[in-house]
Amino acid sequence: MRLDKFLGDCGLGTRKQLKEYIKNGMVKVDGTVAAKPEMQVNPEENEILFSGENLTEGYARNRCFIMNKPQGVVCAARDKDSDTVFDLMDETILKDLSTVGRLDKDTEGLLIITNDGKLTHSLLSPKKHVEKEYEVHTLKPVTEEAIKRLEEGIDIGDETPTLPAKAFIQEKDGKEVLHLIIHEGRFHQVKRMLQAVDNEVTFLRRVRMGGLILDESLSPGEYRKLTDEELQLLKENKK
Ligand code: URA
């Protein structure tokens, strides 16, 4: 593969930025400063360093991104009507990437995008009970009674009620917002849970998945590679 493609896969920047890095001598292949973005490399055979950091060592492991998904784009490989989350990403890193679960088109917030099928499976497995925390804005105030029912598990029209959840009110920008922590990923689950307590979601943002908290410095639409520490938190499913 081309060197700039490999560097892009590692999430190091746009093609233009990568060209600059190479021009500035920041990339070494097998101990020699790389001169051209189009140089052919094989990450399994060559040792590629960026600013001294060995990229080939962690190549397969590290293709995991956190995105602050904006409203208006869908979590799908392609869609005939809407842009997808992949349209927001640099084309050089897209190969084999999938979203870990889906957020609705009008939902914002934490989305993990990876090529690691094992990680995806373990985060979505019902047995693992990975917590998903949502900030939920509602049409009407959420009553104590509603919180109790959301926490107990509630009939949302499926064969079985939802599993027990955690729900609490937190103040944000002078407004009271509901935080709902669920362990499942049923279709439109949060919206249907609020409907079941005679309310309506007006805005939804996922703020946490397992131990990984949405990075507030990412504006909607922005993404970055997960750090090794974050990846570890996710894998251990710790808070
Ligand atoms: N629940 C919903 O209703 N929508 C989402 O996007 C995520 C959880």
mmCIF file of N, CA, C and O in Angstrom, residues 154-234:
data_model
loop_
_atom_site.group_PDB
_atom_site.id
_atom_site.type_symbol
_atom_site.label_atom_id
_atom_site.label_comp_id
_atom_site.label_asym_id
_atom_site.label_seq_id
_atom_site.Cartn_x
_atom_site.Cartn_y
_atom_site.Cartn_z
ATOM 1 N N ILE A 154 -39.607 -1.166 31.552
ATOM 2 C CA ILE A 154 -40.897 -0.652 31.108
ATOM 3 C C ILE A 154 -41.318 -1.321 29.794
ATOM 4 O O ILE A 154 -40.460 -1.689 28.977
ATOM 5 N N ASP A 155 -42.634 -1.455 29.636
ATOM 6 C CA ASP A 155 -43.164 -2.052 28.406
ATOM 7 C C ASP A 155 -43.098 -1.014 27.282
ATOM 8 O O ASP A 155 -43.735 0.044 27.358
ATOM 9 N N ILE A 156 -42.288 -1.316 26.248
ATOM 10 C CA ILE A 156 -42.220 -0.372 25.117
ATOM 11 C C ILE A 156 -42.775 -1.031 23.848
ATOM 12 O O ILE A 156 -42.446 -0.663 22.734
ATOM 13 N N GLY A 157 -43.580 -2.065 24.077
ATOM 14 C CA GLY A 157 -44.247 -2.720 22.947
ATOM 15 C C GLY A 157 -43.500 -3.917 22.398
ATOM 16 O O GLY A 157 -43.920 -4.510 21.408
ATOM 17 N N ASP A 158 -42.353 -4.264 23.025
ATOM 18 C CA ASP A 158 -41.614 -5.465 22.598
ATOM 19 C C ASP A 158 -42.131 -6.673 23.379
ATOM 20 O O ASP A 158 -42.968 -6.532 24.260
ATOM 21 N N GLU A 159 -41.554 -7.826 23.065
ATOM 22 C CA GLU A 159 -41.984 -9.044 23.774
ATOM 23 C C GLU A 159 -41.727 -8.961 25.271
ATOM 24 O O GLU A 159 -42.508 -9.441 26.083
ATOM 25 N N THR A 160 -40.599 -8.337 25.619
ATOM 26 C CA THR A 160 -40.268 -8.218 27.045
ATOM 27 C C THR A 160 -40.053 -6.741 27.393
ATOM 28 O O THR A 160 -39.657 -5.945 26.532
ATOM 29 N N PRO A 161 -40.292 -6.391 28.662
ATOM 30 C CA PRO A 161 -40.025 -5.007 29.070
ATOM 31 C C PRO A 161 -38.519 -4.713 28.994
ATOM 32 O O PRO A 161 -37.705 -5.642 28.914
ATOM 33 N N THR A 162 -38.160 -3.459 29.046
ATOM 34 C CA THR A 162 -36.738 -3.094 29.052
ATOM 35 C C THR A 162 -36.111 -3.577 30.360
ATOM 36 O O THR A 162 -36.810 -3.728 31.372
ATOM 37 N N LEU A 163 -34.802 -3.779 30.336
ATOM 38 C CA LEU A 163 -34.106 -4.161 31.569
ATOM 39 C C LEU A 163 -34.074 -2.948 32.498
ATOM 40 O O LEU A 163 -34.153 -1.802 32.030
ATOM 41 N N PRO A 164 -33.911 -3.188 33.793
ATOM 42 C CA PRO A 164 -33.795 -2.048 34.704
ATOM 43 C C PRO A 164 -32.716 -1.068 34.227
ATOM 44 O O PRO A 164 -31.673 -1.488 33.714
ATOM 45 N N ALA A 165 -33.006 0.210 34.376
ATOM 46 C CA ALA A 165 -32.085 1.253 33.909
ATOM 47 C C ALA A 165 -31.789 2.191 35.079
ATOM 48 O O ALA A 165 -32.355 2.030 36.163
ATOM 49 N N LYS A 166 -30.883 3.141 34.844
ATOM 50 C CA LYS A 166 -30.690 4.189 35.857
ATOM 51 C C LYS A 166 -31.151 5.492 35.225
ATOM 52 O O LYS A 166 -30.849 5.748 34.047
ATOM 53 N N ALA A 167 -31.846 6.287 36.015
ATOM 54 C CA ALA A 167 -32.328 7.575 35.485
ATOM 55 C C ALA A 167 -32.179 8.624 36.569
ATOM 56 O O ALA A 167 -32.468 8.373 37.732
ATOM 57 N N PHE A 168 -31.694 9.782 36.173
ATOM 58 C CA PHE A 168 -31.587 10.888 37.135
ATOM 59 C C PHE A 168 -31.592 12.214 36.375
ATOM 60 O O PHE A 168 -31.304 12.263 35.177
ATOM 61 N N ILE A 169 -31.947 13.254 37.125
ATOM 62 C CA ILE A 169 -32.001 14.589 36.507
ATOM 63 C C ILE A 169 -30.712 15.333 36.841
ATOM 64 O O ILE A 169 -30.234 15.281 37.969
ATOM 65 N N GLN A 170 -30.146 15.986 35.833
ATOM 66 C CA GLN A 170 -28.942 16.788 36.055
ATOM 67 C C GLN A 170 -29.170 18.171 35.462
ATOM 68 O O GLN A 170 -29.825 18.276 34.419
ATOM 69 N N GLU A 171 -28.615 19.183 36.128
ATOM 70 C CA GLU A 171 -28.802 20.520 35.581
ATOM 71 C C GLU A 171 -27.703 20.813 34.559
ATOM 72 O O GLU A 171 -26.539 20.512 34.779
ATOM 73 N N LYS A 172 -28.123 21.358 33.415
ATOM 74 C CA LYS A 172 -27.137 21.736 32.393
ATOM 75 C C LYS A 172 -27.565 23.068 31.791
ATOM 76 O O LYS A 172 -28.714 23.190 31.336
ATOM 77 N N ASP A 173 -26.682 24.044 31.816
ATOM 78 C CA ASP A 173 -26.979 25.387 31.289
ATOM 79 C C ASP A 173 -28.317 25.896 31.838
ATOM 80 O O ASP A 173 -29.155 26.403 31.078
ATOM 81 N N GLY A 174 -28.529 25.722 33.135
ATOM 82 C CA GLY A 174 -29.739 26.231 33.776
ATOM 83 C C GLY A 174 -30.999 25.441 33.455
ATOM 84 O O GLY A 174 -32.093 25.839 33.833
ATOM 85 N N LYS A 175 -30.818 24.319 32.734
ATOM 86 C CA LYS A 175 -31.996 23.510 32.382
ATOM 87 C C LYS A 175 -31.871 22.128 32.999
ATOM 88 O O LYS A 175 -30.763 21.616 33.152
ATOM 89 N N GLU A 176 -33.009 21.552 33.345
ATOM 90 C CA GLU A 176 -32.960 20.194 33.884
ATOM 91 C C GLU A 176 -33.016 19.181 32.746
ATOM 92 O O GLU A 176 -33.924 19.227 31.921
ATOM 93 N N VAL A 177 -32.008 18.327 32.694
ATOM 94 C CA VAL A 177 -32.045 17.285 31.647
ATOM 95 C C VAL A 177 -31.975 15.902 32.290
ATOM 96 O O VAL A 177 -31.359 15.715 33.334
ATOM 97 N N LEU A 178 -32.631 14.960 31.632
ATOM 98 C CA LEU A 178 -32.644 13.591 32.122
ATOM 99 C C LEU A 178 -31.395 12.860 31.637
ATOM 100 O O LEU A 178 -31.005 13.012 30.466
ATOM 101 N N HIS A 179 -30.760 12.110 32.534
ATOM 102 C CA HIS A 179 -29.715 11.176 32.112
ATOM 103 C C HIS A 179 -30.275 9.770 32.261
ATOM 104 O O HIS A 179 -30.800 9.422 33.320
ATOM 105 N N LEU A 180 -30.188 9.009 31.193
ATOM 106 C CA LEU A 180 -30.740 7.661 31.202
ATOM 107 C C LEU A 180 -29.607 6.696 30.841
ATOM 108 O O LEU A 180 -28.933 6.875 29.819
ATOM 109 N N ILE A 181 -29.390 5.722 31.709
ATOM 110 C CA ILE A 181 -28.311 4.742 31.477
ATOM 111 C C ILE A 181 -28.943 3.381 31.225
ATOM 112 O O ILE A 181 -29.619 2.834 32.091
ATOM 113 N N ILE A 182 -28.742 2.871 30.023
ATOM 114 C CA ILE A 182 -29.345 1.586 29.652
ATOM 115 C C ILE A 182 -28.240 0.593 29.267
ATOM 116 O O ILE A 182 -27.109 1.000 28.953
ATOM 117 N N HIS A 183 -28.603 -0.690 29.272
ATOM 118 C CA HIS A 183 -27.606 -1.725 28.948
ATOM 119 C C HIS A 183 -27.936 -2.409 27.635
ATOM 120 O O HIS A 183 -27.229 -3.314 27.222
ATOM 121 N N GLU A 184 -29.055 -2.045 27.041
ATOM 122 C CA GLU A 184 -29.471 -2.711 25.806
ATOM 123 C C GLU A 184 -29.334 -1.731 24.638
ATOM 124 O O GLU A 184 -28.988 -0.578 24.837
ATOM 125 N N GLY A 185 -29.672 -2.219 23.455
ATOM 126 C CA GLY A 185 -29.606 -1.337 22.293
ATOM 127 C C GLY A 185 -30.781 -1.618 21.372
ATOM 128 O O GLY A 185 -30.595 -1.915 20.205
ATOM 129 N N ARG A 186 -31.980 -1.531 21.949
ATOM 130 C CA ARG A 186 -33.152 -1.817 21.106
ATOM 131 C C ARG A 186 -33.441 -0.623 20.196
ATOM 132 O O ARG A 186 -33.085 0.509 20.518
ATOM 133 N N PHE A 187 -34.147 -0.916 19.121
ATOM 134 C CA PHE A 187 -34.474 0.095 18.120
ATOM 135 C C PHE A 187 -35.201 1.288 18.778
ATOM 136 O O PHE A 187 -36.205 1.097 19.471
ATOM 137 N N HIS A 188 -34.687 2.500 18.581
ATOM 138 C CA HIS A 188 -35.278 3.718 19.149
ATOM 139 C C HIS A 188 -35.589 3.573 20.638
ATOM 140 O O HIS A 188 -36.592 4.083 21.132
ATOM 141 N N GLN A 189 -34.711 2.876 21.345
ATOM 142 C CA GLN A 189 -35.069 2.502 22.717
ATOM 143 C C GLN A 189 -35.381 3.694 23.626
ATOM 144 O O GLN A 189 -36.396 3.699 24.327
ATOM 145 N N VAL A 190 -34.508 4.685 23.631
ATOM 146 C CA VAL A 190 -34.712 5.800 24.565
ATOM 147 C C VAL A 190 -35.997 6.553 24.203
ATOM 148 O O VAL A 190 -36.811 6.887 25.072
ATOM 149 N N LYS A 191 -36.184 6.769 22.920
ATOM 150 C CA LYS A 191 -37.398 7.499 22.500
ATOM 151 C C LYS A 191 -38.646 6.726 22.910
ATOM 152 O O LYS A 191 -39.627 7.306 23.396
ATOM 153 N N ARG A 192 -38.605 5.415 22.727
ATOM 154 C CA ARG A 192 -39.787 4.611 23.073
ATOM 155 C C ARG A 192 -39.982 4.539 24.591
ATOM 156 O O ARG A 192 -41.098 4.474 25.084
ATOM 157 N N MET A 193 -38.873 4.548 25.335
ATOM 158 C CA MET A 193 -39.021 4.539 26.803
ATOM 159 C C MET A 193 -39.700 5.823 27.281
ATOM 160 O O MET A 193 -40.553 5.797 28.164
ATOM 161 N N LEU A 194 -39.326 6.947 26.679
ATOM 162 C CA LEU A 194 -39.947 8.209 27.089
ATOM 163 C C LEU A 194 -41.412 8.272 26.653
ATOM 164 O O LEU A 194 -42.269 8.786 27.380
ATOM 165 N N GLN A 195 -41.685 7.702 25.482
ATOM 166 C CA GLN A 195 -43.098 7.637 25.040
ATOM 167 C C GLN A 195 -43.923 6.835 26.038
ATOM 168 O O GLN A 195 -45.055 7.177 26.352
ATOM 169 N N ALA A 196 -43.309 5.769 26.554
ATOM 170 C CA ALA A 196 -44.025 4.887 27.474
ATOM 171 C C ALA A 196 -44.358 5.573 28.794
ATOM 172 O O ALA A 196 -45.218 5.108 29.538
ATOM 173 N N VAL A 197 -43.655 6.673 29.096
ATOM 174 C CA VAL A 197 -44.022 7.428 30.306
ATOM 175 C C VAL A 197 -44.696 8.749 29.907
ATOM 176 O O VAL A 197 -44.592 9.761 30.600
ATOM 177 N N ASP A 198 -45.356 8.692 28.751
ATOM 178 C CA ASP A 198 -46.179 9.805 28.293
ATOM 179 C C ASP A 198 -45.383 11.104 28.088
ATOM 180 O O ASP A 198 -45.821 12.186 28.481
ATOM 181 N N ASN A 199 -44.189 10.963 27.538
ATOM 182 C CA ASN A 199 -43.362 12.139 27.276
ATOM 183 C C ASN A 199 -42.795 11.999 25.863
ATOM 184 O O ASN A 199 -43.123 11.048 25.141
ATOM 185 N N GLU A 200 -41.916 12.905 25.467
ATOM 186 C CA GLU A 200 -41.346 12.848 24.109
ATOM 187 C C GLU A 200 -39.927 13.388 24.127
ATOM 188 O O GLU A 200 -39.667 14.421 24.784
ATOM 189 N N VAL A 201 -39.046 12.704 23.441
ATOM 190 C CA VAL A 201 -37.657 13.173 23.356
ATOM 191 C C VAL A 201 -37.582 14.310 22.335
ATOM 192 O O VAL A 201 -38.049 14.168 21.209
ATOM 193 N N THR A 202 -36.978 15.425 22.740
ATOM 194 C CA THR A 202 -36.805 16.519 21.776
ATOM 195 C C THR A 202 -35.346 16.629 21.311
ATOM 196 O O THR A 202 -35.052 17.220 20.285
ATOM 197 N N PHE A 203 -34.444 16.059 22.104
ATOM 198 C CA PHE A 203 -33.024 16.067 21.718
ATOM 199 C C PHE A 203 -32.336 14.938 22.472
ATOM 200 O O PHE A 203 -32.597 14.727 23.654
ATOM 201 N N LEU A 204 -31.474 14.228 21.760
ATOM 202 C CA LEU A 204 -30.825 13.067 22.373
ATOM 203 C C LEU A 204 -29.333 13.067 22.046
ATOM 204 O O LEU A 204 -28.948 13.239 20.879
ATOM 205 N N ARG A 205 -28.536 12.897 23.102
ATOM 206 C CA ARG A 205 -27.076 12.818 22.894
ATOM 207 C C ARG A 205 -26.516 11.670 23.726
ATOM 208 O O ARG A 205 -26.784 11.586 24.923
ATOM 209 N N ARG A 206 -25.731 10.809 23.082
ATOM 210 C CA ARG A 206 -25.062 9.769 23.878
ATOM 211 C C ARG A 206 -23.789 10.371 24.445
ATOM 212 O O ARG A 206 -22.983 10.935 23.697
ATOM 213 N N VAL A 207 -23.605 10.232 25.763
ATOM 214 C CA VAL A 207 -22.448 10.866 26.408
ATOM 215 C C VAL A 207 -21.446 9.867 26.957
ATOM 216 O O VAL A 207 -20.349 10.243 27.365
ATOM 217 N N ARG A 208 -21.811 8.581 26.977
ATOM 218 C CA ARG A 208 -20.867 7.582 27.513
ATOM 219 C C ARG A 208 -21.225 6.194 27.000
ATOM 220 O O ARG A 208 -22.400 5.888 26.783
ATOM 221 N N MET A 209 -20.197 5.406 26.800
ATOM 222 C CA MET A 209 -20.390 3.997 26.467
ATOM 223 C C MET A 209 -19.364 3.242 27.300
ATOM 224 O O MET A 209 -18.145 3.469 27.150
ATOM 225 N N GLY A 210 -19.808 2.368 28.204
ATOM 226 C CA GLY A 210 -18.881 1.698 29.117
ATOM 227 C C GLY A 210 -18.054 2.749 29.836
ATOM 228 O O GLY A 210 -18.596 3.699 30.390
ATOM 229 N N GLY A 211 -16.743 2.596 29.791
ATOM 230 C CA GLY A 211 -15.867 3.542 30.480
ATOM 231 C C GLY A 211 -15.469 4.739 29.635
ATOM 232 O O GLY A 211 -14.701 5.592 30.076
ATOM 233 N N LEU A 212 -15.960 4.802 28.424
ATOM 234 C CA LEU A 212 -15.534 5.866 27.508
ATOM 235 C C LEU A 212 -16.532 7.024 27.500
ATOM 236 O O LEU A 212 -17.702 6.845 27.166
ATOM 237 N N ILE A 213 -16.031 8.199 27.881
ATOM 238 C CA ILE A 213 -16.889 9.388 27.971
ATOM 239 C C ILE A 213 -16.704 10.223 26.703
ATOM 240 O O ILE A 213 -15.589 10.319 26.174
ATOM 241 N N LEU A 214 -17.787 10.816 26.230
ATOM 242 C CA LEU A 214 -17.701 11.682 25.043
ATOM 243 C C LEU A 214 -16.708 12.811 25.306
ATOM 244 O O LEU A 214 -16.813 13.512 26.310
ATOM 245 N N ASP A 215 -15.775 12.962 24.406
ATOM 246 C CA ASP A 215 -14.761 14.011 24.514
ATOM 247 C C ASP A 215 -15.414 15.332 24.102
ATOM 248 O O ASP A 215 -15.714 15.551 22.933
ATOM 249 N N GLU A 216 -15.608 16.217 25.111
ATOM 250 C CA GLU A 216 -16.337 17.465 24.846
ATOM 251 C C GLU A 216 -15.564 18.394 23.914
ATOM 252 O O GLU A 216 -16.123 19.339 23.371
ATOM 253 N N SER A 217 -14.264 18.117 23.734
ATOM 254 C CA SER A 217 -13.509 18.999 22.833
ATOM 255 C C SER A 217 -13.759 18.636 21.358
ATOM 256 O O SER A 217 -13.324 19.351 20.453
ATOM 257 N N LEU A 218 -14.445 17.532 21.127
ATOM 258 C CA LEU A 218 -14.812 17.195 19.739
ATOM 259 C C LEU A 218 -16.134 17.881 19.409
ATOM 260 O O LEU A 218 -17.151 17.618 20.062
ATOM 261 N N SER A 219 -16.132 18.740 18.421
ATOM 262 C CA SER A 219 -17.402 19.357 17.986
ATOM 263 C C SER A 219 -18.182 18.303 17.215
ATOM 264 O O SER A 219 -17.589 17.359 16.683
ATOM 265 N N PRO A 220 -19.512 18.472 17.106
ATOM 266 C CA PRO A 220 -20.265 17.508 16.303
ATOM 267 C C PRO A 220 -19.656 17.373 14.900
ATOM 268 O O PRO A 220 -19.367 18.370 14.244
ATOM 269 N N GLY A 221 -19.406 16.138 14.503
ATOM 270 C CA GLY A 221 -18.807 15.887 13.185
ATOM 271 C C GLY A 221 -17.322 15.600 13.269
ATOM 272 O O GLY A 221 -16.730 15.091 12.326
ATOM 273 N N GLU A 222 -16.703 15.925 14.419
ATOM 274 C CA GLU A 222 -15.266 15.677 14.543
ATOM 275 C C GLU A 222 -15.011 14.293 15.126
ATOM 276 O O GLU A 222 -15.840 13.754 15.865
ATOM 277 N N TYR A 223 -13.855 13.754 14.824
ATOM 278 C CA TYR A 223 -13.486 12.441 15.341
ATOM 279 C C TYR A 223 -11.985 12.402 15.535
ATOM 280 O O TYR A 223 -11.245 13.246 15.013
ATOM 281 N N ARG A 224 -11.553 11.435 16.301
ATOM 282 C CA ARG A 224 -10.113 11.214 16.469
ATOM 283 C C ARG A 224 -9.893 9.756 16.836
ATOM 284 O O ARG A 224 -10.836 9.046 17.193
ATOM 285 N N LYS A 225 -8.612 9.367 16.752
ATOM 286 C CA LYS A 225 -8.266 8.003 17.139
ATOM 287 C C LYS A 225 -8.407 7.857 18.652
ATOM 288 O O LYS A 225 -8.125 8.806 19.402
ATOM 289 N N LEU A 226 -8.843 6.703 19.118
ATOM 290 C CA LEU A 226 -8.872 6.463 20.564
ATOM 291 C C LEU A 226 -7.442 6.294 21.060
ATOM 292 O O LEU A 226 -6.616 5.704 20.370
ATOM 293 N N THR A 227 -7.185 6.776 22.262
ATOM 294 C CA THR A 227 -5.859 6.535 22.847
ATOM 295 C C THR A 227 -5.815 5.081 23.331
ATOM 296 O O THR A 227 -6.869 4.453 23.514
ATOM 297 N N ASP A 228 -4.615 4.578 23.575
ATOM 298 C CA ASP A 228 -4.486 3.206 24.086
ATOM 299 C C ASP A 228 -5.218 3.057 25.421
ATOM 300 O O ASP A 228 -5.825 2.034 25.697
ATOM 301 N N GLU A 229 -5.162 4.113 26.250
ATOM 302 C CA GLU A 229 -5.822 4.045 27.570
ATOM 303 C C GLU A 229 -7.337 3.933 27.383
ATOM 304 O O GLU A 229 -8.005 3.156 28.061
ATOM 305 N N GLU A 230 -7.872 4.716 26.455
ATOM 306 C CA GLU A 230 -9.326 4.685 26.215
ATOM 307 C C GLU A 230 -9.756 3.313 25.674
ATOM 308 O O GLU A 230 -10.785 2.780 26.054
ATOM 309 N N LEU A 231 -8.918 2.791 24.801
ATOM 310 C CA LEU A 231 -9.213 1.485 24.218
ATOM 311 C C LEU A 231 -9.248 0.421 25.316
ATOM 312 O O LEU A 231 -10.121 -0.444 25.351
ATOM 313 N N GLN A 232 -8.307 0.553 26.232
ATOM 314 C CA GLN A 232 -8.239 -0.395 27.344
ATOM 315 C C GLN A 232 -9.501 -0.290 28.220
ATOM 316 O O GLN A 232 -10.088 -1.292 28.600
ATOM 317 N N LEU A 233 -9.920 0.950 28.496
ATOM 318 C CA LEU A 233 -11.133 1.177 29.296
ATOM 319 C C LEU A 233 -12.337 0.504 28.648
ATOM 320 O O LEU A 233 -13.146 -0.137 29.311
ATOM 321 N N LEU A 234 -12.415 0.662 27.336
ATOM 322 C CA LEU A 234 -13.542 0.064 26.604
ATOM 323 C C LEU A 234 -13.493 -1.450 26.687
ATOM 324 O O LEU A 234 -14.503 -2.106 26.905
#
